[in-house]
Coordinates of C-alpha atoms and ligand atoms in Angstrom, one line a residue:
M1 CA -53.3 -2.3 14.4
N2 CA -53.7 -0.7 17.8
K3 CA -52.3 2.9 18.7
F4 CA -49.0 1.5 19.9
S5 CA -48.5 -0.3 16.4
Y6 CA -49.1 2.7 14.2
L7 CA -46.2 4.6 16.8
L8 CA -43.5 1.6 16.2
I9 CA -44.5 2.0 12.3
I10 CA -44.2 5.9 12.3
S11 CA -40.8 6.1 15.0
L12 CA -38.9 3.2 12.6
L13 CA -39.4 5.5 9.5
F14 CA -38.0 8.3 10.7
S15 CA -35.0 6.6 12.0
G16 CA -34.5 5.0 8.9
L17 CA -34.7 9.0 7.4
Y18 CA -32.5 10.0 9.5
F19 CA -29.9 7.0 9.4
K20 CA -30.1 7.8 5.2
N21 CA -29.7 11.1 5.4
F22 CA -26.7 10.5 8.4
Y23 CA -25.0 8.0 5.6
L24 CA -25.5 10.5 2.2
I25 CA -23.9 13.7 5.2
N26 CA -20.9 11.2 5.8
S27 CA -20.2 9.8 2.4
L28 CA -20.7 13.9 0.9
Q29 CA -18.3 14.9 3.6
A30 CA -16.2 12.0 2.7
S31 CA -15.4 12.4 -1.2
S32 CA -15.6 16.0 -1.6
K33 CA -12.4 15.7 1.2
I34 CA -10.9 13.2 -1.3
S35 CA -10.3 13.7 -4.6
L36 CA -7.5 14.1 -7.2
D37 CA -8.0 17.9 -7.1
A38 CA -5.9 17.7 -4.0
L39 CA -2.7 16.5 -5.6
A40 CA -2.2 19.9 -7.7
G41 CA 1.6 21.0 -6.8
K42 CA 2.0 18.0 -5.1
T43 CA 5.5 15.8 -5.3
N44 CA 6.2 12.6 -3.7
I45 CA 3.2 11.4 -4.6
L46 CA 2.6 7.7 -3.3
P47 CA -0.6 5.7 -4.5
V48 CA -0.3 3.0 -2.3
L49 CA 2.6 2.7 1.3
V50 CA 2.3 -0.7 3.0
I51 CA 3.3 -1.2 6.5
G52 CA 5.1 -3.9 7.6
S53 CA 5.9 -6.9 6.0
G54 CA 4.6 -10.1 7.4
P55 CA 2.3 -12.2 5.5
A56 CA -0.6 -9.2 5.6
G57 CA 1.7 -6.0 4.2
L58 CA 3.4 -8.7 1.5
M59 CA 0.3 -10.6 0.3
A60 CA -2.1 -6.8 0.1
A61 CA 1.6 -5.2 -1.9
I62 CA 1.5 -8.6 -4.3
Y63 CA -2.4 -7.9 -5.1
S64 CA -2.0 -4.4 -5.4
A65 CA 1.6 -4.5 -7.5
R66 CA -0.3 -7.7 -10.2
A67 CA -3.2 -4.2 -10.0
G68 CA -0.4 -1.8 -12.1
L69 CA 0.3 -0.3 -8.6
H70 CA 3.4 1.8 -7.8
V71 CA 3.5 0.2 -4.7
V72 CA 6.0 0.5 -1.3
V73 CA 6.5 -2.0 1.0
A74 CA 7.9 -0.5 4.4
E75 CA 10.1 -3.2 6.0
G76 CA 9.3 -1.7 9.5
P77 CA 11.9 -2.7 12.7
Q78 CA 11.0 -6.7 11.8
P79 CA 11.2 -7.1 8.2
G80 CA 8.7 -10.6 7.7
G81 CA 6.8 -9.6 10.9
L82 CA 6.9 -12.6 14.0
L83 CA 6.2 -14.9 11.2
T84 CA 10.2 -15.1 11.1
T85 CA 10.3 -16.4 14.3
T86 CA 8.8 -19.3 14.0
T87 CA 10.3 -22.8 12.6
E88 CA 8.3 -25.1 11.3
V89 CA 4.5 -24.6 10.1
E90 CA 2.3 -27.1 9.1
N91 CA -1.1 -24.6 8.8
W92 CA -0.2 -22.9 6.0
P93 CA -2.1 -23.6 3.0
G94 CA -0.3 -25.7 0.5
D95 CA 2.6 -27.4 2.5
T96 CA 2.5 -29.8 5.4
S97 CA 5.5 -28.8 7.2
I98 CA 7.2 -24.8 6.4
L99 CA 9.7 -22.4 7.0
G100 CA 8.0 -19.5 9.1
S101 CA 11.0 -17.8 6.8
D102 CA 10.6 -19.3 3.7
I103 CA 7.3 -18.9 3.5
I104 CA 8.4 -15.1 3.4
K105 CA 10.8 -15.4 1.3
G106 CA 8.6 -16.6 -0.8
L107 CA 5.9 -14.1 -0.2
R108 CA 9.3 -11.6 -1.2
S109 CA 10.5 -12.5 -4.4
Q110 CA 6.6 -12.6 -5.5
A111 CA 6.2 -9.1 -4.5
L112 CA 10.3 -8.7 -6.5
A113 CA 8.4 -9.8 -9.2
S114 CA 5.7 -8.4 -8.9
G115 CA 7.7 -4.6 -8.9
V116 CA 6.8 -3.7 -5.2
T117 CA 9.5 -2.0 -4.2
F118 CA 11.0 -2.2 -0.7
L119 CA 12.1 0.8 2.0
Q120 CA 14.4 0.1 4.2
D121 CA 12.8 3.2 6.9
T122 CA 11.0 3.2 9.2
I123 CA 8.1 5.2 9.1
K124 CA 7.8 7.6 12.6
E125 CA 4.3 9.9 11.7
I126 CA 0.9 9.9 9.8
E127 CA -0.7 12.7 9.0
T128 CA -4.8 11.5 8.5
T129 CA -6.7 14.0 9.0
N130 CA -5.7 15.8 5.7
W131 CA -5.8 13.7 2.1
P132 CA -2.9 12.6 0.0
F133 CA -1.8 11.5 3.4
L134 CA 2.0 13.0 4.4
V135 CA 3.9 10.5 6.0
K136 CA 7.4 11.1 7.8
T137 CA 10.0 9.2 8.2
E138 CA 13.1 8.6 10.3
E139 CA 15.6 9.6 7.5
A140 CA 13.4 12.6 7.5
L141 CA 12.0 11.3 3.6
E142 CA 8.3 12.8 3.3
F143 CA 6.1 11.9 0.4
N144 CA 2.1 12.0 -0.3
C145 CA 0.0 9.0 0.1
L146 CA -3.4 7.4 -1.5
T147 CA -3.4 4.9 -0.1
I148 CA -2.1 2.8 3.2
V149 CA -2.1 -0.3 4.6
M150 CA -1.0 -0.9 8.5
A151 CA -0.2 -4.4 8.4
T152 CA 2.7 -3.8 11.6
G153 CA 1.8 -6.2 13.5
S154 CA 2.1 -6.8 17.0
T155 CA 5.1 -7.0 19.4
P156 CA 5.7 -9.8 23.0
K157 CA 4.6 -8.4 26.0
R158 CA 6.2 -8.0 28.7
L159 CA 5.5 -9.0 32.2
G160 CA 6.8 -5.8 34.9
I161 CA 7.8 -7.3 37.3
K162 CA 10.8 -7.0 39.6
G163 CA 14.5 -7.8 37.8
E164 CA 12.7 -8.3 34.1
D165 CA 14.4 -4.6 32.9
E166 CA 17.7 -5.8 34.5
F167 CA 18.5 -9.1 33.0
W168 CA 16.5 -8.3 29.1
G169 CA 19.5 -9.7 26.9
N170 CA 20.9 -11.8 29.8
G171 CA 18.6 -14.0 30.5
V172 CA 15.8 -13.0 29.8
T173 CA 13.7 -13.0 26.5
T174 CA 11.4 -13.3 24.0
C175 CA 12.9 -14.6 21.3
A176 CA 13.8 -18.3 21.8
L177 CA 14.8 -19.2 17.6
C178 CA 17.4 -16.3 18.0
D179 CA 19.0 -17.4 21.6
A180 CA 18.2 -20.8 22.2
P181 CA 22.0 -21.9 21.3
F182 CA 23.5 -19.7 24.2
F183 CA 21.4 -22.0 26.7
K184 CA 23.3 -25.1 25.8
N185 CA 22.7 -27.8 28.8
K186 CA 21.0 -25.2 31.3
D187 CA 17.7 -25.0 32.6
V188 CA 15.1 -22.8 31.4
V189 CA 11.4 -21.1 31.8
V190 CA 8.7 -20.6 29.3
I191 CA 6.1 -18.4 31.2
G192 CA 3.1 -18.7 28.8
G193 CA 0.3 -21.2 28.1
G194 CA -0.1 -20.0 24.0
D195 CA 0.9 -22.2 21.3
S196 CA 3.4 -19.6 21.3
A197 CA 4.8 -20.6 24.8
V198 CA 4.7 -24.6 23.2
E199 CA 6.6 -22.8 20.1
E200 CA 9.1 -21.6 21.6
T201 CA 9.6 -24.5 23.7
L202 CA 9.7 -26.4 21.1
Q203 CA 12.7 -24.6 19.6
L204 CA 14.3 -24.4 23.1
L205 CA 14.4 -28.2 23.6
P206 CA 17.8 -29.1 20.8
Y207 CA 19.5 -26.9 22.7
V208 CA 18.9 -27.0 26.7
R209 CA 18.1 -29.3 29.5
S210 CA 15.1 -28.5 30.7
V211 CA 11.7 -26.5 30.4
T212 CA 9.4 -25.8 32.7
V213 CA 6.1 -24.0 31.2
L214 CA 4.6 -21.1 33.8
V215 CA 0.9 -21.3 32.9
R216 CA -0.8 -18.5 35.6
S217 CA -4.2 -20.6 35.0
S218 CA -4.9 -24.6 35.5
Q219 CA -4.6 -24.8 31.8
M220 CA -3.0 -24.2 28.6
R221 CA -4.9 -22.4 25.4
A222 CA -2.9 -23.3 23.3
S223 CA -4.1 -26.4 21.2
Q224 CA -4.4 -30.0 22.4
V225 CA -2.3 -31.0 19.0
M226 CA 0.3 -28.2 20.1
Q227 CA 0.4 -29.2 23.2
D228 CA 0.6 -32.9 22.5
K229 CA 4.3 -32.3 21.7
L230 CA 5.4 -31.3 25.3
K231 CA 5.0 -35.0 26.4
T232 CA 8.6 -35.0 26.2
N233 CA 10.7 -36.2 29.8
R234 CA 12.5 -33.0 29.4
V235 CA 8.9 -30.2 29.1
K236 CA 7.7 -29.8 32.9
I237 CA 4.2 -28.0 33.2
L238 CA 3.9 -25.7 36.0
Y239 CA 0.0 -25.0 36.0
N240 CA -1.4 -22.2 38.6
H241 CA 2.0 -20.4 39.3
V242 CA 2.0 -16.7 38.5
P243 CA 6.8 -15.6 37.8
K244 CA 7.0 -12.9 41.0
E245 CA 11.1 -12.2 40.9
I246 CA 13.6 -13.1 37.6
L247 CA 16.5 -13.3 40.5
G248 CA 20.8 -13.4 39.5
T249 CA 23.2 -10.8 40.2
D250 CA 26.1 -8.6 38.3
Q251 CA 28.5 -11.4 39.0
D252 CA 26.3 -14.8 38.6
G253 CA 23.6 -13.6 35.8
L254 CA 20.4 -15.0 36.4
V255 CA 20.0 -17.4 38.6
G256 CA 16.8 -18.4 38.9
L257 CA 13.0 -16.8 38.6
K258 CA 10.3 -16.8 42.1
V259 CA 6.9 -17.8 41.7
Y260 CA 3.4 -18.3 43.3
N261 CA 1.7 -21.9 43.6
T262 CA -1.6 -20.0 43.6
Q263 CA -3.6 -22.8 44.4
Q264 CA -0.7 -23.8 47.7
K265 CA -0.1 -19.8 48.1
I266 CA 3.4 -20.5 48.5
E267 CA 6.3 -19.4 47.0
H268 CA 9.3 -20.8 45.9
I269 CA 12.1 -21.0 43.3
L270 CA 13.1 -22.0 40.1
P271 CA 17.4 -22.5 39.6
I272 CA 16.8 -21.8 35.9
T273 CA 19.8 -19.2 34.0
G274 CA 16.7 -18.9 31.3
V275 CA 13.6 -17.1 30.9
F276 CA 11.5 -16.7 28.2
L277 CA 8.3 -15.0 27.6
A278 CA 4.8 -16.3 25.4
I279 CA 2.9 -13.9 27.9
G280 CA 0.5 -12.9 24.0
H281 CA 1.1 -10.2 21.9
D282 CA 0.3 -5.9 22.0
P283 CA -0.9 -4.5 18.3
N284 CA 0.7 -1.9 16.7
T285 CA -0.8 1.3 16.3
N286 CA 1.5 3.7 17.8
L287 CA 1.6 5.6 14.4
L288 CA -2.2 6.1 14.7
A289 CA -3.5 6.6 18.0
N290 CA -3.7 10.1 17.8
S291 CA -5.9 9.7 14.3
A292 CA -10.1 9.2 13.9
V293 CA -8.7 5.3 12.9
K294 CA -11.4 3.8 15.2
K295 CA -9.6 0.9 17.7
D296 CA -11.3 -0.9 19.9
S297 CA -10.3 -1.0 23.6
H298 CA -7.1 -3.9 23.6
G299 CA -5.0 -1.2 20.4
Y300 CA -6.4 -3.6 17.8
I301 CA -7.7 -1.3 14.3
V302 CA -11.6 -2.3 13.6
P303 CA -12.0 -2.9 10.9
L304 CA -15.8 -2.2 8.5
D305 CA -17.7 -4.7 8.5
R306 CA -16.5 -7.7 6.3
S307 CA -13.7 -5.7 5.5
Q308 CA -9.9 -4.3 5.8
K309 CA -11.5 -0.7 5.2
T310 CA -10.2 1.4 8.2
S311 CA -13.0 4.3 9.7
V312 CA -11.0 7.0 8.0
P313 CA -11.6 6.3 3.8
G314 CA -7.7 5.1 2.4
I315 CA -6.5 3.7 5.1
F316 CA -6.9 0.2 5.3
A317 CA -5.9 -2.7 8.3
A318 CA -4.9 -5.9 8.2
G319 CA -3.2 -8.9 9.7
D320 CA -2.7 -9.6 13.3
V321 CA -3.3 -5.0 14.1
A322 CA -6.8 -5.6 13.8
D323 CA -7.1 -9.3 14.4
P324 CA -6.8 -9.8 18.5
E325 CA -8.8 -13.5 17.5
Y326 CA -7.1 -15.1 15.0
R327 CA -3.7 -14.4 14.5
Q328 CA -2.5 -17.2 12.3
A329 CA -0.6 -16.5 9.1
G330 CA -3.2 -17.9 6.4
T331 CA -5.2 -15.4 8.2
S332 CA -2.8 -13.0 7.6
A333 CA -2.3 -13.5 3.8
G334 CA -6.8 -13.5 3.5
D335 CA -6.3 -9.6 5.6
G336 CA -3.6 -8.5 3.4
S337 CA -5.2 -10.1 -0.4
K338 CA -8.8 -8.2 0.8
A339 CA -7.2 -4.9 1.5
G340 CA -5.1 -5.1 -1.7
I341 CA -9.0 -5.3 -3.1
D342 CA -10.0 -3.1 -1.2
L343 CA -7.6 -0.2 -2.0
Q344 CA -8.0 -0.6 -5.7
R345 CA -11.3 -0.1 -5.0
F346 CA -10.9 2.7 -3.5
L347 CA -8.5 4.3 -6.2
Q348 CA -11.0 3.3 -9.3
S349 CA -14.5 5.1 -7.2
L350 CA -11.5 8.5 -7.5
N351 CA -10.9 7.6 -11.2
W352 CA -6.6 7.0 -10.4
T353 CA -6.3 4.1 -13.0
S354 CA -3.1 2.6 -14.0
E355 CA -2.9 4.6 -17.4
L356 CA -3.6 8.7 -14.7
Q357 CA -0.7 6.7 -12.6
Q358 CA 1.3 7.0 -15.7
D359 CA 0.9 10.0 -17.0
Y360 CA 2.0 11.0 -12.7
E361 CA 5.4 9.0 -13.0
P362 CA 7.8 12.6 -12.7
L363 CA 5.9 13.0 -9.4
L364 CA 6.1 9.5 -8.2
F365 CA 7.8 8.5 -4.7
Y366 CA 10.8 5.9 -5.2
P367 CA 12.9 5.4 -2.7
L368 CA 16.9 4.7 -3.2
S369 CA 18.5 1.3 -2.6
K370 CA 21.7 1.2 0.1
T371 CA 24.0 -1.3 -0.3
Q372 CA 27.0 -0.8 1.1
S373 CA 28.0 -3.5 4.0
L374 CA 29.8 -4.2 7.1
L375 CA 33.7 -5.8 7.9
Q376 CA 33.2 -8.2 9.4
I377 CA 35.1 -10.6 11.9
S378 CA 35.8 -13.5 14.0
S379 CA 38.9 -13.6 15.7
K380 CA 39.4 -12.3 19.3
K381 CA 43.2 -11.2 17.4
E382 CA 41.1 -9.1 14.8
L383 CA 38.3 -6.5 17.4
E384 CA 41.7 -6.1 19.6
E385 CA 43.7 -4.2 16.8
L386 CA 40.4 -3.2 15.6
I387 CA 39.2 -1.1 19.2
N388 CA 43.2 0.3 19.1
S389 CA 42.9 1.7 16.0
K390 CA 39.7 3.9 16.8
P391 CA 35.9 3.5 18.4
T392 CA 34.1 1.3 17.7
I393 CA 30.9 -0.6 17.3
V394 CA 30.4 -4.2 16.6
D395 CA 27.6 -5.4 15.7
F396 CA 26.7 -9.8 17.2
Y397 CA 24.1 -11.2 14.7
A398 CA 23.3 -14.6 13.1
N399 CA 20.9 -15.2 9.8
Y400 CA 18.1 -16.6 11.9
C401 CA 17.7 -14.2 14.0
P402 CA 14.7 -11.5 12.4
S403 CA 16.0 -8.3 14.8
C404 CA 19.4 -8.8 14.1
L405 CA 18.3 -8.3 10.3
Q406 CA 16.5 -5.6 11.3
M407 CA 19.8 -4.3 12.8
L408 CA 22.4 -4.5 9.9
P409 CA 20.9 -1.9 8.0
V410 CA 20.7 0.7 10.5
I411 CA 24.2 -0.4 10.8
E412 CA 25.3 0.4 7.2
S413 CA 23.8 3.2 6.6
V414 CA 25.1 5.3 10.3
A415 CA 28.3 3.7 9.6
Q416 CA 28.5 5.5 6.0
K417 CA 28.7 8.9 7.5
Y418 CA 31.3 8.0 10.6
L419 CA 33.2 5.5 8.2
D420 CA 36.9 8.3 8.8
V421 CA 36.2 8.5 12.4
I422 CA 34.4 4.7 13.9
N423 CA 35.1 1.4 12.7
F424 CA 31.8 -0.2 12.0
V425 CA 32.4 -4.8 12.2
K426 CA 30.0 -7.4 12.3
V427 CA 30.0 -11.2 14.4
D428 CA 28.2 -13.3 13.3
V429 CA 27.8 -15.8 16.0
E430 CA 27.4 -19.4 14.6
S431 CA 31.0 -18.7 13.1
S432 CA 32.7 -16.7 16.0
P433 CA 32.3 -18.4 18.9
E434 CA 34.6 -17.7 20.5
L435 CA 34.2 -14.2 20.5
V436 CA 31.2 -15.2 21.4
D437 CA 32.7 -16.7 25.0
Y438 CA 34.5 -13.2 24.8
L439 CA 32.5 -10.6 25.3
K440 CA 29.3 -13.3 27.4
I441 CA 27.1 -12.8 24.1
L442 CA 23.8 -14.0 25.6
K443 CA 21.3 -12.4 23.7
I444 CA 20.8 -10.6 19.5
P445 CA 21.2 -8.3 17.8
C446 CA 23.8 -7.5 20.8
L447 CA 25.4 -3.7 19.6
I448 CA 29.0 -3.3 22.0
A449 CA 30.8 0.3 21.4
F450 CA 34.5 -0.1 22.3
K451 CA 36.1 3.4 23.2
D452 CA 40.2 2.7 23.8
G453 CA 40.9 0.2 23.5
K454 CA 37.5 -1.2 25.6
P455 CA 33.8 -2.1 26.2
M456 CA 32.2 1.1 27.1
A457 CA 27.9 0.3 25.9
R458 CA 26.3 -2.7 24.9
Y459 CA 22.5 -2.6 23.3
H460 CA 20.3 -5.7 22.8
Q461 CA 17.3 -3.9 22.3
T462 CA 17.2 -2.3 18.0
L463 CA 18.2 1.2 17.6
N464 CA 16.8 3.4 14.8
K465 CA 19.2 5.5 13.5
A466 CA 17.9 8.2 14.9
E467 CA 18.9 6.3 18.0
L468 CA 22.6 5.1 17.0
N469 CA 24.1 8.6 15.6
S470 CA 22.6 10.1 18.8
F471 CA 24.8 7.4 20.9
I472 CA 28.3 8.3 18.2
E473 CA 28.0 11.6 18.6
S474 CA 27.7 12.6 22.6
N475 CA 29.7 8.6 23.3
L476 CA 32.2 8.1 20.7
I477 CA 33.4 11.5 19.1
Ligands
NDP1 P1 -1.9 -16.5 23.7 O1 -3.2 -14.9 24.4 O2 -3.2 -17.4 22.7 O3 -1.2 -16.4 25.1 C1 -0.8 -15.8 25.4 C2 -0.3 -17.0 27.0 O4 0.1 -16.4 28.0 C3 -1.3 -16.9 27.7 O5 -1.6 -18.6 28.3 C4 -2.4 -16.1 28.9 O6 -2.4 -17.1 30.3 C5 -0.4 -16.4 29.5 N1 -0.5 -14.6 30.5 C6 -0.1 -13.6 29.3 N2 0.2 -12.7 30.3 C7 0.8 -13.8 32.0 C8 1.3 -13.0 32.7 N3 1.2 -11.3 33.0 N4 1.5 -14.1 33.7 C9 2.2 -14.8 33.4 N5 1.4 -15.3 31.9 C10 0.6 -15.0 31.3 O7 -0.6 -15.2 23.1 P2 0.0 -17.1 22.2 O8 1.1 -15.8 21.1 O9 0.4 -17.7 22.0 O10 -0.4 -16.5 20.9 C11 -1.7 -15.7 20.1 C12 -2.0 -15.9 18.7 O11 -1.4 -16.8 18.0 C13 -2.5 -17.3 18.6 O12 -4.4 -16.9 18.2 C14 -2.3 -18.4 18.5 O13 -3.5 -19.3 18.1 C15 -1.2 -17.8 17.2 N6 -0.5 -19.1 17.3 C16 0.4 -20.0 16.4 C17 0.9 -20.6 15.8 C18 0.5 -21.9 15.7 O14 0.0 -22.1 15.2 N7 2.0 -22.8 15.4 C19 1.8 -20.6 16.3 C20 2.6 -18.9 17.6 C21 1.2 -18.3 17.9 P3 -4.0 -17.3 30.4 O15 -4.4 -18.8 29.6 O16 -4.7 -17.3 31.8 O17 -5.1 -16.1 29.2

């Protein structure tokens, strides 16, 4: 053995000792911070909080509840997650073809049967520096969580081009499933070359006259099996084209899309009336913006090794929020199952068992359920009577629209506070064509506020309770 080899062995020994000590010091620090002693004097204790109710969140909840743990799922801004915006899913285990919404329905009822409780409130803040983690909601609830599963999914990206904000909800949208029926016999554009772009196109075809798919590179990223589904003469694919500007006027609405052909280096205008975006997603990690939970350069949570643990003990991640690569319903459900097992092991290491949980029962957090429902109208006559009696808020929705199902409980809850001074009503767009035409509804959910018999504001984005309260206080009372 030469001198160099001795030096190498000695330095390897030292680095091994260093890493062993480093690991020991860190695990000691972690275990000395996290102990059930920290629960002394605390109320509203929650062993498992799952944030998000897509396949990842629901599977994490089912695994945890079946282990006898008290679990609350915060449904989040899109109950059921992105899967509810798809139609047929042909790669879910055990089914040749199943609707995305039916997958969620099945998982949700399985979760309820396993003893999971649902919270219809939005998580506003998570304090991750101390354990148990203090969590605050929009409705000013506070509870102390022993474990948290981040299953918050991702949000469709926007283009950031001229005209996008101006025509948002008025011709530009990210949900073909929700808005396709408003584009009957129209020519529309889908932007993007991935599987989502194909899905949007397939959702549009039963309604529209033609779809132009705008792909910025020379090929689509979508799987071949998905691309093959676009072989119809009502779909035209424009490769090497980027969107430049959405065109239109207040009077005529959206009338075209200016595009740039990157090969021929020329601009031209596509005469279309609808733009459907399918250009990828951003992970929903805002709640952890100031935490020590490790994220990659695109904001995705980085799980430890092959587990769903994160860099903060007690916080787990599952589904799209921690997966920039696979993003399938099946892989998300798998992540959720793993997170449910990981968190059981974490709680076991603290000696939190289902027997011990019974001793804590009076101190556990349980959300209250809300059942108030809005008055439903379907004709212009009913609307006119209401808007001429007092300020009125009308919510246009459909049962197939996930964001609408998110808005309804928000409005129902806010309505209880103002029932004496404001009318709150809902309109199902499927059964009220007269009101859809009269108020020129092109995107749902759509919230219209009337004062003195006239429309005074219209919202297409989903509002939370604080935003709706503040709008009412400053405009309608
Ligand atoms: P992807 O990231 O796969 O595709 C995004 C597409 O948008 C790409 O073609 C990209 O172009 C394009 N794009 C991005 N930014 C712009 C821009 N500013 N202007 C124009 N084009 C833009 O996202 P998807 O949402 O389609 O899919 C995400 C994941 O979800 C994938 O793993 C997919 O397989 C999965 N999925 C599966 C489905 C199924 O199995 N049924 C359905 C839907 C999604 P470029 O390629 O040049 O980067």
